[in-house]
Each structure stands twice: as C-alpha cells, then as structure tokens.
Amino acid sequence: MWQGKTKAITFSFDDGVEQDIRLIEMFDRYGLKGTFNLNSGSFGMQITLTVKGVEVPHHRFAADKIRAIYQNHEVAAHTLTHPGLYDLSDEELIRETEEDRKNLEKLCGRDVVGMAYPFGDCDDRIARVLRAHTGVQYARTVRDNGAFHRQKDLLQFDPTVHATDFDRIEELWQAFCRLPKEQEAIFYIWGHSYEFDAVGWQPMEDFCREIAGRDDIFYGTNAQVLLGQ
Ligand SMILES: [Zn+2]
C-alpha cells in the first residue's frame, strides 16, 4: 500500500538528456513522478541518434544543471560511462556503479539508491555483485513483462511497458483500471525522452492527462513505489 492506496504508477527515463525538461514539465503539470537514470561520467556529451528513421539530438546536461532540473523527481544511477555490463569484471562493475551513484548523491545532495542497467544488460552475476557490493537497492531491466505484480528480486526489476508502445500502454491502462480494488498493483513505464522527438509527444501528453488526479492511485518515484521511501 502507498499512502493507503493499492495502485501505484511510476516512470523511469534514462541518460539525462535535454528532452527530459519537456517531460518533467509534463509530469509536474499532471502531478506525476518519475525517476531519471544518469551517467555522471558522460555529462555534457552531445551526439545525434537515429530513432525509427528520425535523427534526434542526444544532448546530455552539464553537471551543474542536474540538481535544479531533477529537484521534483528521483535521480538514480545508470553507471559512469554507459558500458555494456556483461563484459565488465566484478571490480569494474562495482566502480562504474558506485562512482556514478556517489557522484549523483554529492551533486544532488540526497540519497541515490536506484539504478537502470545500461542497454538493460543484466544477469544473475551482475545483480548479485550489485546487491553485495554497492548501495543500489533496486535496479531496472528492459524486459517488459506487461504485468503489475510486486516483484521479489528488486535487483532485476522488470518494467511493465516501454514508453513509446502507445497502443500497448492504453491496453494495459484499461487492464490496470479493471483490477480488483484491493489488489496491490504497480504500473511501471520506462524509456528515453528523446524517443518522443521521433515518434511524437502528443500520445504521452494524452496518457499523462488520462491517468492523472485519481484518488485511488499513488503517483511516486521508483524508490517510493518499490522501496516505500
Ligand atoms: Zn541508457
């Protein structure tokens, strides 16, 4: 239960790029909360990505912007430099994670307890190392499960759905609304804000408006929803 409510909705967005500002304005307008997963070793990096055939900017914020931009939301780790994790030794994995987490704590002046795996790379070894040797208390994969249940292994937390799968999101929202009142359920949506530049922002805006302001739903950050923090 979250503040007496049995249903929770939470968002998770990766990389810390300029399009996060537009998304955060949207979240703030509708009273929604999100978690933003940042690579503190790559602040300020600017490249262009091709998403579904469309070129979009992937411009990361400079370090001194982070605290103010994300003040109403959660900041979580995404490793220092966004490497593929399967190839890293245990020591490298710990360093990439812990240095990022601690940098973000210092920069934002608050605890950082979450993580999203770069490229979604996660297996049992990676999760075991993080659990034993880092301050990470939950970590998200990219294995969309289309489900709302509480998950036992928070170091391999599977999201419900990807943020630009708009048709699927709408279907899942209808299913979420039909769940029995007393059943605990988490609707977890993840993605990258730059993807909306390629596929359009309007469906996301419509969805945020649709889910907002319900008495029976708790709108929280990942940490609030998964850890009760
Ligand atoms: Zn990423």
PDB file of C-alpha atoms and ligand atoms in Angstrom:
ATOM      1  CA  MET A   1       0.000   0.000   0.000  1.00  0.00           C
ATOM      2  CA  TRP A   2       1.128   3.507  -0.743  1.00  0.00           C
ATOM      3  CA  GLN A   3      -0.393   6.190   1.493  1.00  0.00           C
ATOM      4  CA  GLY A   4      -3.448   3.979   1.840  1.00  0.00           C
ATOM      5  CA  LYS A   5      -3.709   3.337  -1.899  1.00  0.00           C
ATOM      6  CA  THR A   6      -3.346  -0.074  -3.536  1.00  0.00           C
ATOM      7  CA  LYS A   7      -2.360   1.125  -7.018  1.00  0.00           C
ATOM      8  CA  ALA A   8       0.866   2.895  -7.976  1.00  0.00           C
ATOM      9  CA  ILE A   9       2.170   4.393 -11.211  1.00  0.00           C
ATOM     10  CA  THR A  10       5.834   5.224 -11.736  1.00  0.00           C
ATOM     11  CA  PHE A  11       8.075   6.291 -14.621  1.00  0.00           C
ATOM     12  CA  SER A  12      11.762   5.700 -15.391  1.00  0.00           C
ATOM     13  CA  PHE A  13      13.768   7.571 -18.047  1.00  0.00           C
ATOM     14  CA  ASP A  14      17.409   7.104 -18.965  1.00  0.00           C
ATOM     15  CA  ASP A  15      20.512   9.062 -19.958  1.00  0.00           C
ATOM     16  CA  GLY A  16      19.771  12.593 -18.679  1.00  0.00           C
ATOM     17  CA  VAL A  17      19.152  14.364 -21.987  1.00  0.00           C
ATOM     18  CA  GLU A  18      17.679  17.790 -22.777  1.00  0.00           C
ATOM     19  CA  GLN A  19      14.275  16.382 -23.743  1.00  0.00           C
ATOM     20  CA  ASP A  20      13.847  15.455 -20.047  1.00  0.00           C
ATOM     21  CA  ILE A  21      12.916  19.109 -19.407  1.00  0.00           C
ATOM     22  CA  ARG A  22       9.808  18.835 -21.581  1.00  0.00           C
ATOM     23  CA  LEU A  23       8.884  15.515 -19.974  1.00  0.00           C
ATOM     24  CA  ILE A  24       9.373  16.878 -16.444  1.00  0.00           C
ATOM     25  CA  GLU A  25       7.165  19.889 -17.244  1.00  0.00           C
ATOM     26  CA  MET A  26       4.508  17.399 -18.319  1.00  0.00           C
ATOM     27  CA  PHE A  27       4.919  15.286 -15.157  1.00  0.00           C
ATOM     28  CA  ASP A  28       4.743  18.391 -12.972  1.00  0.00           C
ATOM     29  CA  ARG A  29       1.649  19.666 -14.804  1.00  0.00           C
ATOM     30  CA  TYR A  30      -0.219  16.406 -14.110  1.00  0.00           C
ATOM     31  CA  GLY A  31       1.178  15.591 -10.651  1.00  0.00           C
ATOM     32  CA  LEU A  32       3.161  12.565 -11.855  1.00  0.00           C
ATOM     33  CA  LYS A  33       6.534  11.407 -10.549  1.00  0.00           C
ATOM     34  CA  GLY A  34       9.482   9.855 -12.281  1.00  0.00           C
ATOM     35  CA  THR A  35      12.996   8.570 -11.820  1.00  0.00           C
ATOM     36  CA  PHE A  36      15.830   9.726 -14.058  1.00  0.00           C
ATOM     37  CA  ASN A  37      18.859   7.493 -14.517  1.00  0.00           C
ATOM     38  CA  LEU A  38      22.057   9.427 -15.211  1.00  0.00           C
ATOM     39  CA  ASN A  39      25.631   8.720 -16.338  1.00  0.00           C
ATOM     40  CA  SER A  40      27.762  11.138 -14.330  1.00  0.00           C
ATOM     41  CA  GLY A  41      30.909  10.277 -16.339  1.00  0.00           C
ATOM     42  CA  SER A  42      29.263  11.474 -19.551  1.00  0.00           C
ATOM     43  CA  PHE A  43      27.726  14.810 -18.548  1.00  0.00           C
ATOM     44  CA  GLY A  44      27.773  17.337 -21.383  1.00  0.00           C
ATOM     45  CA  MET A  45      28.237  14.789 -24.178  1.00  0.00           C
ATOM     46  CA  GLN A  46      26.304  15.694 -27.337  1.00  0.00           C
ATOM     47  CA  ILE A  47      25.562  13.300 -30.191  1.00  0.00           C
ATOM     48  CA  THR A  48      22.762  12.612 -32.677  1.00  0.00           C
ATOM     49  CA  LEU A  49      20.863   9.333 -32.671  1.00  0.00           C
ATOM     50  CA  THR A  50      18.617   7.794 -35.306  1.00  0.00           C
ATOM     51  CA  VAL A  51      15.370   6.586 -33.758  1.00  0.00           C
ATOM     52  CA  LYS A  52      12.872   4.872 -36.071  1.00  0.00           C
ATOM     53  CA  GLY A  53      14.489   6.591 -39.029  1.00  0.00           C
ATOM     54  CA  VAL A  54      14.408  10.066 -37.479  1.00  0.00           C
ATOM     55  CA  GLU A  55      17.544  11.931 -36.365  1.00  0.00           C
ATOM     56  CA  VAL A  56      17.164  13.244 -32.827  1.00  0.00           C
ATOM     57  CA  PRO A  57      19.563  15.115 -30.542  1.00  0.00           C
ATOM     58  CA  HIS A  58      21.019  13.161 -27.620  1.00  0.00           C
ATOM     59  CA  HIS A  59      22.457  16.074 -25.650  1.00  0.00           C
ATOM     60  CA  ARG A  60      23.282  15.332 -22.042  1.00  0.00           C
ATOM     61  CA  PHE A  61      23.105  18.027 -19.388  1.00  0.00           C
ATOM     62  CA  ALA A  62      26.205  19.540 -17.843  1.00  0.00           C
ATOM     63  CA  ALA A  63      26.781  18.523 -14.223  1.00  0.00           C
ATOM     64  CA  ASP A  64      25.844  21.913 -12.764  1.00  0.00           C
ATOM     65  CA  LYS A  65      22.335  21.718 -14.259  1.00  0.00           C
ATOM     66  CA  ILE A  66      21.342  18.381 -12.737  1.00  0.00           C
ATOM     67  CA  ARG A  67      20.299  19.393  -9.246  1.00  0.00           C
ATOM     68  CA  ALA A  68      17.773  22.023 -10.313  1.00  0.00           C
ATOM     69  CA  ILE A  69      16.304  20.150 -13.287  1.00  0.00           C
ATOM     70  CA  TYR A  70      15.523  16.969 -11.349  1.00  0.00           C
ATOM     71  CA  GLN A  71      14.628  18.510  -7.987  1.00  0.00           C
ATOM     72  CA  ASN A  72      10.976  17.322  -8.027  1.00  0.00           C
ATOM     73  CA  HIS A  73      11.877  13.793  -9.104  1.00  0.00           C
ATOM     74  CA  GLU A  74      14.239  10.947  -8.248  1.00  0.00           C
ATOM     75  CA  VAL A  75      17.769  10.712  -9.602  1.00  0.00           C
ATOM     76  CA  ALA A  76      19.243   7.227  -9.966  1.00  0.00           C
ATOM     77  CA  ALA A  77      22.422   5.641 -11.296  1.00  0.00           C
ATOM     78  CA  HIS A  78      22.957   4.410 -14.863  1.00  0.00           C
ATOM     79  CA  THR A  79      26.753   3.765 -14.462  1.00  0.00           C
ATOM     80  CA  LEU A  80      29.516   6.305 -15.046  1.00  0.00           C
ATOM     81  CA  THR A  81      30.055   5.811 -18.781  1.00  0.00           C
ATOM     82  CA  HIS A  82      27.213   3.541 -20.016  1.00  0.00           C
ATOM     83  CA  PRO A  83      29.339   0.463 -20.873  1.00  0.00           C
ATOM     84  CA  GLY A  84      27.984  -2.962 -21.789  1.00  0.00           C
ATOM     85  CA  LEU A  85      27.965  -4.664 -18.388  1.00  0.00           C
ATOM     86  CA  TYR A  86      28.347  -8.281 -19.475  1.00  0.00           C
ATOM     87  CA  ASP A  87      31.999  -7.649 -20.415  1.00  0.00           C
ATOM     88  CA  LEU A  88      32.997  -5.974 -17.144  1.00  0.00           C
ATOM     89  CA  SER A  89      34.801  -7.693 -14.288  1.00  0.00           C
ATOM     90  CA  ASP A  90      33.164  -7.556 -10.868  1.00  0.00           C
ATOM     91  CA  GLU A  91      35.574  -4.760  -9.869  1.00  0.00           C
ATOM     92  CA  GLU A  92      34.810  -2.683 -12.962  1.00  0.00           C
ATOM     93  CA  LEU A  93      31.096  -3.207 -12.470  1.00  0.00           C
ATOM     94  CA  ILE A  94      31.294  -2.012  -8.869  1.00  0.00           C
ATOM     95  CA  ARG A  95      33.385   1.022  -9.820  1.00  0.00           C
ATOM     96  CA  GLU A  96      31.092   2.049 -12.703  1.00  0.00           C
ATOM     97  CA  THR A  97      28.064   1.795 -10.432  1.00  0.00           C
ATOM     98  CA  GLU A  98      29.323   3.124  -7.119  1.00  0.00           C
ATOM     99  CA  GLU A  99      31.249   6.090  -8.523  1.00  0.00           C
ATOM    100  CA  ASP A 100      28.189   7.099 -10.512  1.00  0.00           C
ATOM    101  CA  ARG A 101      25.883   6.679  -7.529  1.00  0.00           C
ATOM    102  CA  LYS A 102      28.162   8.667  -5.212  1.00  0.00           C
ATOM    103  CA  ASN A 103      28.742  11.422  -7.775  1.00  0.00           C
ATOM    104  CA  LEU A 104      24.988  11.837  -8.109  1.00  0.00           C
ATOM    105  CA  GLU A 105      24.471  11.876  -4.338  1.00  0.00           C
ATOM    106  CA  LYS A 106      27.025  14.646  -4.000  1.00  0.00           C
ATOM    107  CA  LEU A 107      25.647  16.602  -6.931  1.00  0.00           C
ATOM    108  CA  CYS A 108      22.001  16.383  -5.830  1.00  0.00           C
ATOM    109  CA  GLY A 109      22.533  16.455  -2.060  1.00  0.00           C
ATOM    110  CA  ARG A 110      20.337  13.416  -1.420  1.00  0.00           C
ATOM    111  CA  ASP A 111      20.499   9.622  -1.280  1.00  0.00           C
ATOM    112  CA  VAL A 112      20.725   7.738  -4.567  1.00  0.00           C
ATOM    113  CA  VAL A 113      19.512   4.160  -4.159  1.00  0.00           C
ATOM    114  CA  GLY A 114      18.270   3.136  -7.605  1.00  0.00           C
ATOM    115  CA  MET A 115      19.714   2.172 -10.944  1.00  0.00           C
ATOM    116  CA  ALA A 116      18.757   1.338 -14.510  1.00  0.00           C
ATOM    117  CA  TYR A 117      21.040  -1.064 -16.344  1.00  0.00           C
ATOM    118  CA  PRO A 118      22.706   0.500 -19.409  1.00  0.00           C
ATOM    119  CA  PHE A 119      21.318  -1.290 -22.502  1.00  0.00           C
ATOM    120  CA  GLY A 120      19.222  -3.227 -19.982  1.00  0.00           C
ATOM    121  CA  ASP A 121      22.225  -5.550 -19.546  1.00  0.00           C
ATOM    122  CA  CYS A 122      21.566  -7.723 -16.538  1.00  0.00           C
ATOM    123  CA  ASP A 123      22.117 -11.325 -15.485  1.00  0.00           C
ATOM    124  CA  ASP A 124      22.364 -13.155 -12.159  1.00  0.00           C
ATOM    125  CA  ARG A 125      26.086 -12.350 -11.697  1.00  0.00           C
ATOM    126  CA  ILE A 126      25.579  -8.628 -12.265  1.00  0.00           C
ATOM    127  CA  ALA A 127      22.604  -8.481  -9.913  1.00  0.00           C
ATOM    128  CA  ARG A 128      24.476 -10.486  -7.249  1.00  0.00           C
ATOM    129  CA  VAL A 129      27.534  -8.192  -7.396  1.00  0.00           C
ATOM    130  CA  LEU A 130      25.415  -5.055  -7.135  1.00  0.00           C
ATOM    131  CA  ARG A 131      23.445  -6.449  -4.209  1.00  0.00           C
ATOM    132  CA  ALA A 132      26.578  -7.472  -2.302  1.00  0.00           C
ATOM    133  CA  HIS A 133      28.939  -4.584  -3.054  1.00  0.00           C
ATOM    134  CA  THR A 134      27.031  -1.412  -3.861  1.00  0.00           C
ATOM    135  CA  GLY A 135      24.443   0.889  -2.321  1.00  0.00           C
ATOM    136  CA  VAL A 136      21.970   0.102  -5.088  1.00  0.00           C
ATOM    137  CA  GLN A 137      18.682  -1.146  -3.621  1.00  0.00           C
ATOM    138  CA  TYR A 138      16.737  -1.668  -6.827  1.00  0.00           C
ATOM    139  CA  ALA A 139      17.751  -1.893 -10.498  1.00  0.00           C
ATOM    140  CA  ARG A 140      15.590  -1.942 -13.617  1.00  0.00           C
ATOM    141  CA  THR A 141      15.958  -4.162 -16.695  1.00  0.00           C
ATOM    142  CA  VAL A 142      14.348  -3.590 -20.116  1.00  0.00           C
ATOM    143  CA  ARG A 143      12.432  -6.880 -20.056  1.00  0.00           C
ATOM    144  CA  ASP A 144       8.877  -5.546 -20.432  1.00  0.00           C
ATOM    145  CA  ASN A 145       6.539  -8.001 -18.728  1.00  0.00           C
ATOM    146  CA  GLY A 146       3.146  -6.398 -19.308  1.00  0.00           C
ATOM    147  CA  ALA A 147       2.416  -7.088 -15.629  1.00  0.00           C
ATOM    148  CA  PHE A 148       1.613  -5.177 -12.426  1.00  0.00           C
ATOM    149  CA  HIS A 149       2.617  -7.551  -9.627  1.00  0.00           C
ATOM    150  CA  ARG A 150       5.049  -6.875  -6.792  1.00  0.00           C
ATOM    151  CA  GLN A 151       8.421  -8.423  -7.717  1.00  0.00           C
ATOM    152  CA  LYS A 152      10.687 -10.307  -5.327  1.00  0.00           C
ATOM    153  CA  ASP A 153      14.033  -9.546  -6.945  1.00  0.00           C
ATOM    154  CA  LEU A 154      14.391  -5.774  -6.918  1.00  0.00           C
ATOM    155  CA  LEU A 155      17.902  -6.029  -8.397  1.00  0.00           C
ATOM    156  CA  GLN A 156      16.312  -7.420 -11.570  1.00  0.00           C
ATOM    157  CA  PHE A 157      13.127  -5.410 -11.652  1.00  0.00           C
ATOM    158  CA  ASP A 158      11.257  -5.874 -14.929  1.00  0.00           C
ATOM    159  CA  PRO A 159       9.175  -2.908 -16.142  1.00  0.00           C
ATOM    160  CA  THR A 160       5.571  -3.156 -17.318  1.00  0.00           C
ATOM    161  CA  VAL A 161       5.926  -1.452 -20.691  1.00  0.00           C
ATOM    162  CA  HIS A 162       8.057   0.822 -22.859  1.00  0.00           C
ATOM    163  CA  ALA A 163       7.004   4.468 -23.055  1.00  0.00           C
ATOM    164  CA  THR A 164       6.520   4.673 -26.832  1.00  0.00           C
ATOM    165  CA  ASP A 165       4.451   1.477 -27.155  1.00  0.00           C
ATOM    166  CA  PHE A 166       1.371   3.667 -27.063  1.00  0.00           C
ATOM    167  CA  ASP A 167      -1.209   1.072 -28.130  1.00  0.00           C
ATOM    168  CA  ARG A 168       0.096  -1.411 -25.586  1.00  0.00           C
ATOM    169  CA  ILE A 169       0.145   1.261 -22.869  1.00  0.00           C
ATOM    170  CA  GLU A 170      -3.510   2.088 -23.496  1.00  0.00           C
ATOM    171  CA  GLU A 171      -4.462  -1.620 -23.363  1.00  0.00           C
ATOM    172  CA  LEU A 172      -2.530  -2.064 -20.133  1.00  0.00           C
ATOM    173  CA  TRP A 173      -4.070   1.063 -18.627  1.00  0.00           C
ATOM    174  CA  GLN A 174      -7.543  -0.345 -19.255  1.00  0.00           C
ATOM    175  CA  ALA A 175      -6.477  -3.631 -17.644  1.00  0.00           C
ATOM    176  CA  PHE A 176      -4.935  -1.744 -14.699  1.00  0.00           C
ATOM    177  CA  CYS A 177      -8.208   0.111 -14.125  1.00  0.00           C
ATOM    178  CA  ARG A 178     -10.165  -3.158 -14.142  1.00  0.00           C
ATOM    179  CA  LEU A 179      -8.054  -4.776 -11.382  1.00  0.00           C
ATOM    180  CA  PRO A 180      -9.874  -5.524  -8.133  1.00  0.00           C
ATOM    181  CA  LYS A 181      -9.774  -2.572  -5.765  1.00  0.00           C
ATOM    182  CA  GLU A 182      -7.930  -4.450  -3.027  1.00  0.00           C
ATOM    183  CA  GLN A 183      -5.208  -5.878  -5.286  1.00  0.00           C
ATOM    184  CA  GLU A 184      -1.808  -4.206  -4.977  1.00  0.00           C
ATOM    185  CA  ALA A 185      -0.501  -3.249  -8.406  1.00  0.00           C
ATOM    186  CA  ILE A 186       2.390  -1.296  -9.941  1.00  0.00           C
ATOM    187  CA  PHE A 187       2.245   0.226 -13.427  1.00  0.00           C
ATOM    188  CA  TYR A 188       5.877   0.871 -14.392  1.00  0.00           C
ATOM    189  CA  ILE A 189       6.722   2.711 -17.625  1.00  0.00           C
ATOM    190  CA  TRP A 190      10.278   3.222 -18.875  1.00  0.00           C
ATOM    191  CA  GLY A 191      12.003   4.826 -21.850  1.00  0.00           C
ATOM    192  CA  HIS A 192      14.071   7.759 -23.110  1.00  0.00           C
ATOM    193  CA  SER A 193      12.597  11.228 -23.532  1.00  0.00           C
ATOM    194  CA  TYR A 194      14.483  11.726 -26.837  1.00  0.00           C
ATOM    195  CA  GLU A 195      12.367   8.932 -28.352  1.00  0.00           C
ATOM    196  CA  PHE A 196       9.323  11.246 -28.208  1.00  0.00           C
ATOM    197  CA  ASP A 197      11.112  13.599 -30.625  1.00  0.00           C
ATOM    198  CA  ALA A 198      10.983  10.755 -33.160  1.00  0.00           C
ATOM    199  CA  VAL A 199       7.510   9.310 -32.533  1.00  0.00           C
ATOM    200  CA  GLY A 200       5.683  12.428 -31.282  1.00  0.00           C
ATOM    201  CA  TRP A 201       4.908  13.779 -27.816  1.00  0.00           C
ATOM    202  CA  GLN A 202       1.125  14.005 -28.063  1.00  0.00           C
ATOM    203  CA  PRO A 203       0.295  10.389 -27.094  1.00  0.00           C
ATOM    204  CA  MET A 204       2.435  10.743 -23.960  1.00  0.00           C
ATOM    205  CA  GLU A 205       0.743  14.026 -23.072  1.00  0.00           C
ATOM    206  CA  ASP A 206      -2.678  12.403 -23.611  1.00  0.00           C
ATOM    207  CA  PHE A 207      -1.719   9.438 -21.436  1.00  0.00           C
ATOM    208  CA  CYS A 208      -0.429  11.648 -18.617  1.00  0.00           C
ATOM    209  CA  ARG A 209      -3.680  13.626 -18.653  1.00  0.00           C
ATOM    210  CA  GLU A 210      -5.737  10.436 -18.684  1.00  0.00           C
ATOM    211  CA  ILE A 211      -4.066   8.839 -15.656  1.00  0.00           C
ATOM    212  CA  ALA A 212      -3.702  11.995 -13.548  1.00  0.00           C
ATOM    213  CA  GLY A 213      -5.634  13.016 -10.457  1.00  0.00           C
ATOM    214  CA  ARG A 214      -7.172   9.672  -9.441  1.00  0.00           C
ATOM    215  CA  ASP A 215      -7.920   9.210  -5.755  1.00  0.00           C
ATOM    216  CA  ASP A 216      -7.117   5.502  -5.836  1.00  0.00           C
ATOM    217  CA  ILE A 217      -3.660   5.826  -7.440  1.00  0.00           C
ATOM    218  CA  PHE A 218      -0.335   6.755  -5.838  1.00  0.00           C
ATOM    219  CA  TYR A 219       1.965   8.657  -8.190  1.00  0.00           C
ATOM    220  CA  GLY A 220       5.510   8.095  -6.968  1.00  0.00           C
ATOM    221  CA  THR A 221       9.143   7.828  -7.914  1.00  0.00           C
ATOM    222  CA  ASN A 222      10.639   4.353  -8.382  1.00  0.00           C
ATOM    223  CA  ALA A 223      12.114   4.433  -4.877  1.00  0.00           C
ATOM    224  CA  GLN A 224       8.801   5.476  -3.336  1.00  0.00           C
ATOM    225  CA  VAL A 225       6.922   2.747  -5.143  1.00  0.00           C
ATOM    226  CA  LEU A 226       9.449  -0.106  -4.964  1.00  0.00           C
ATOM    227  CA  LEU A 227      11.066   0.620  -1.600  1.00  0.00           C
ATOM    228  CA  GLY A 228       8.454   2.701   0.164  1.00  0.00           C
ATOM    229  CA  GLN A 229      10.950   5.578   0.522  1.00  0.00           C
TER     230      GLN A 229
HETATM  231 ZN    ZN B   1      20.982   4.434 -21.322  1.00  0.00          ZN
END
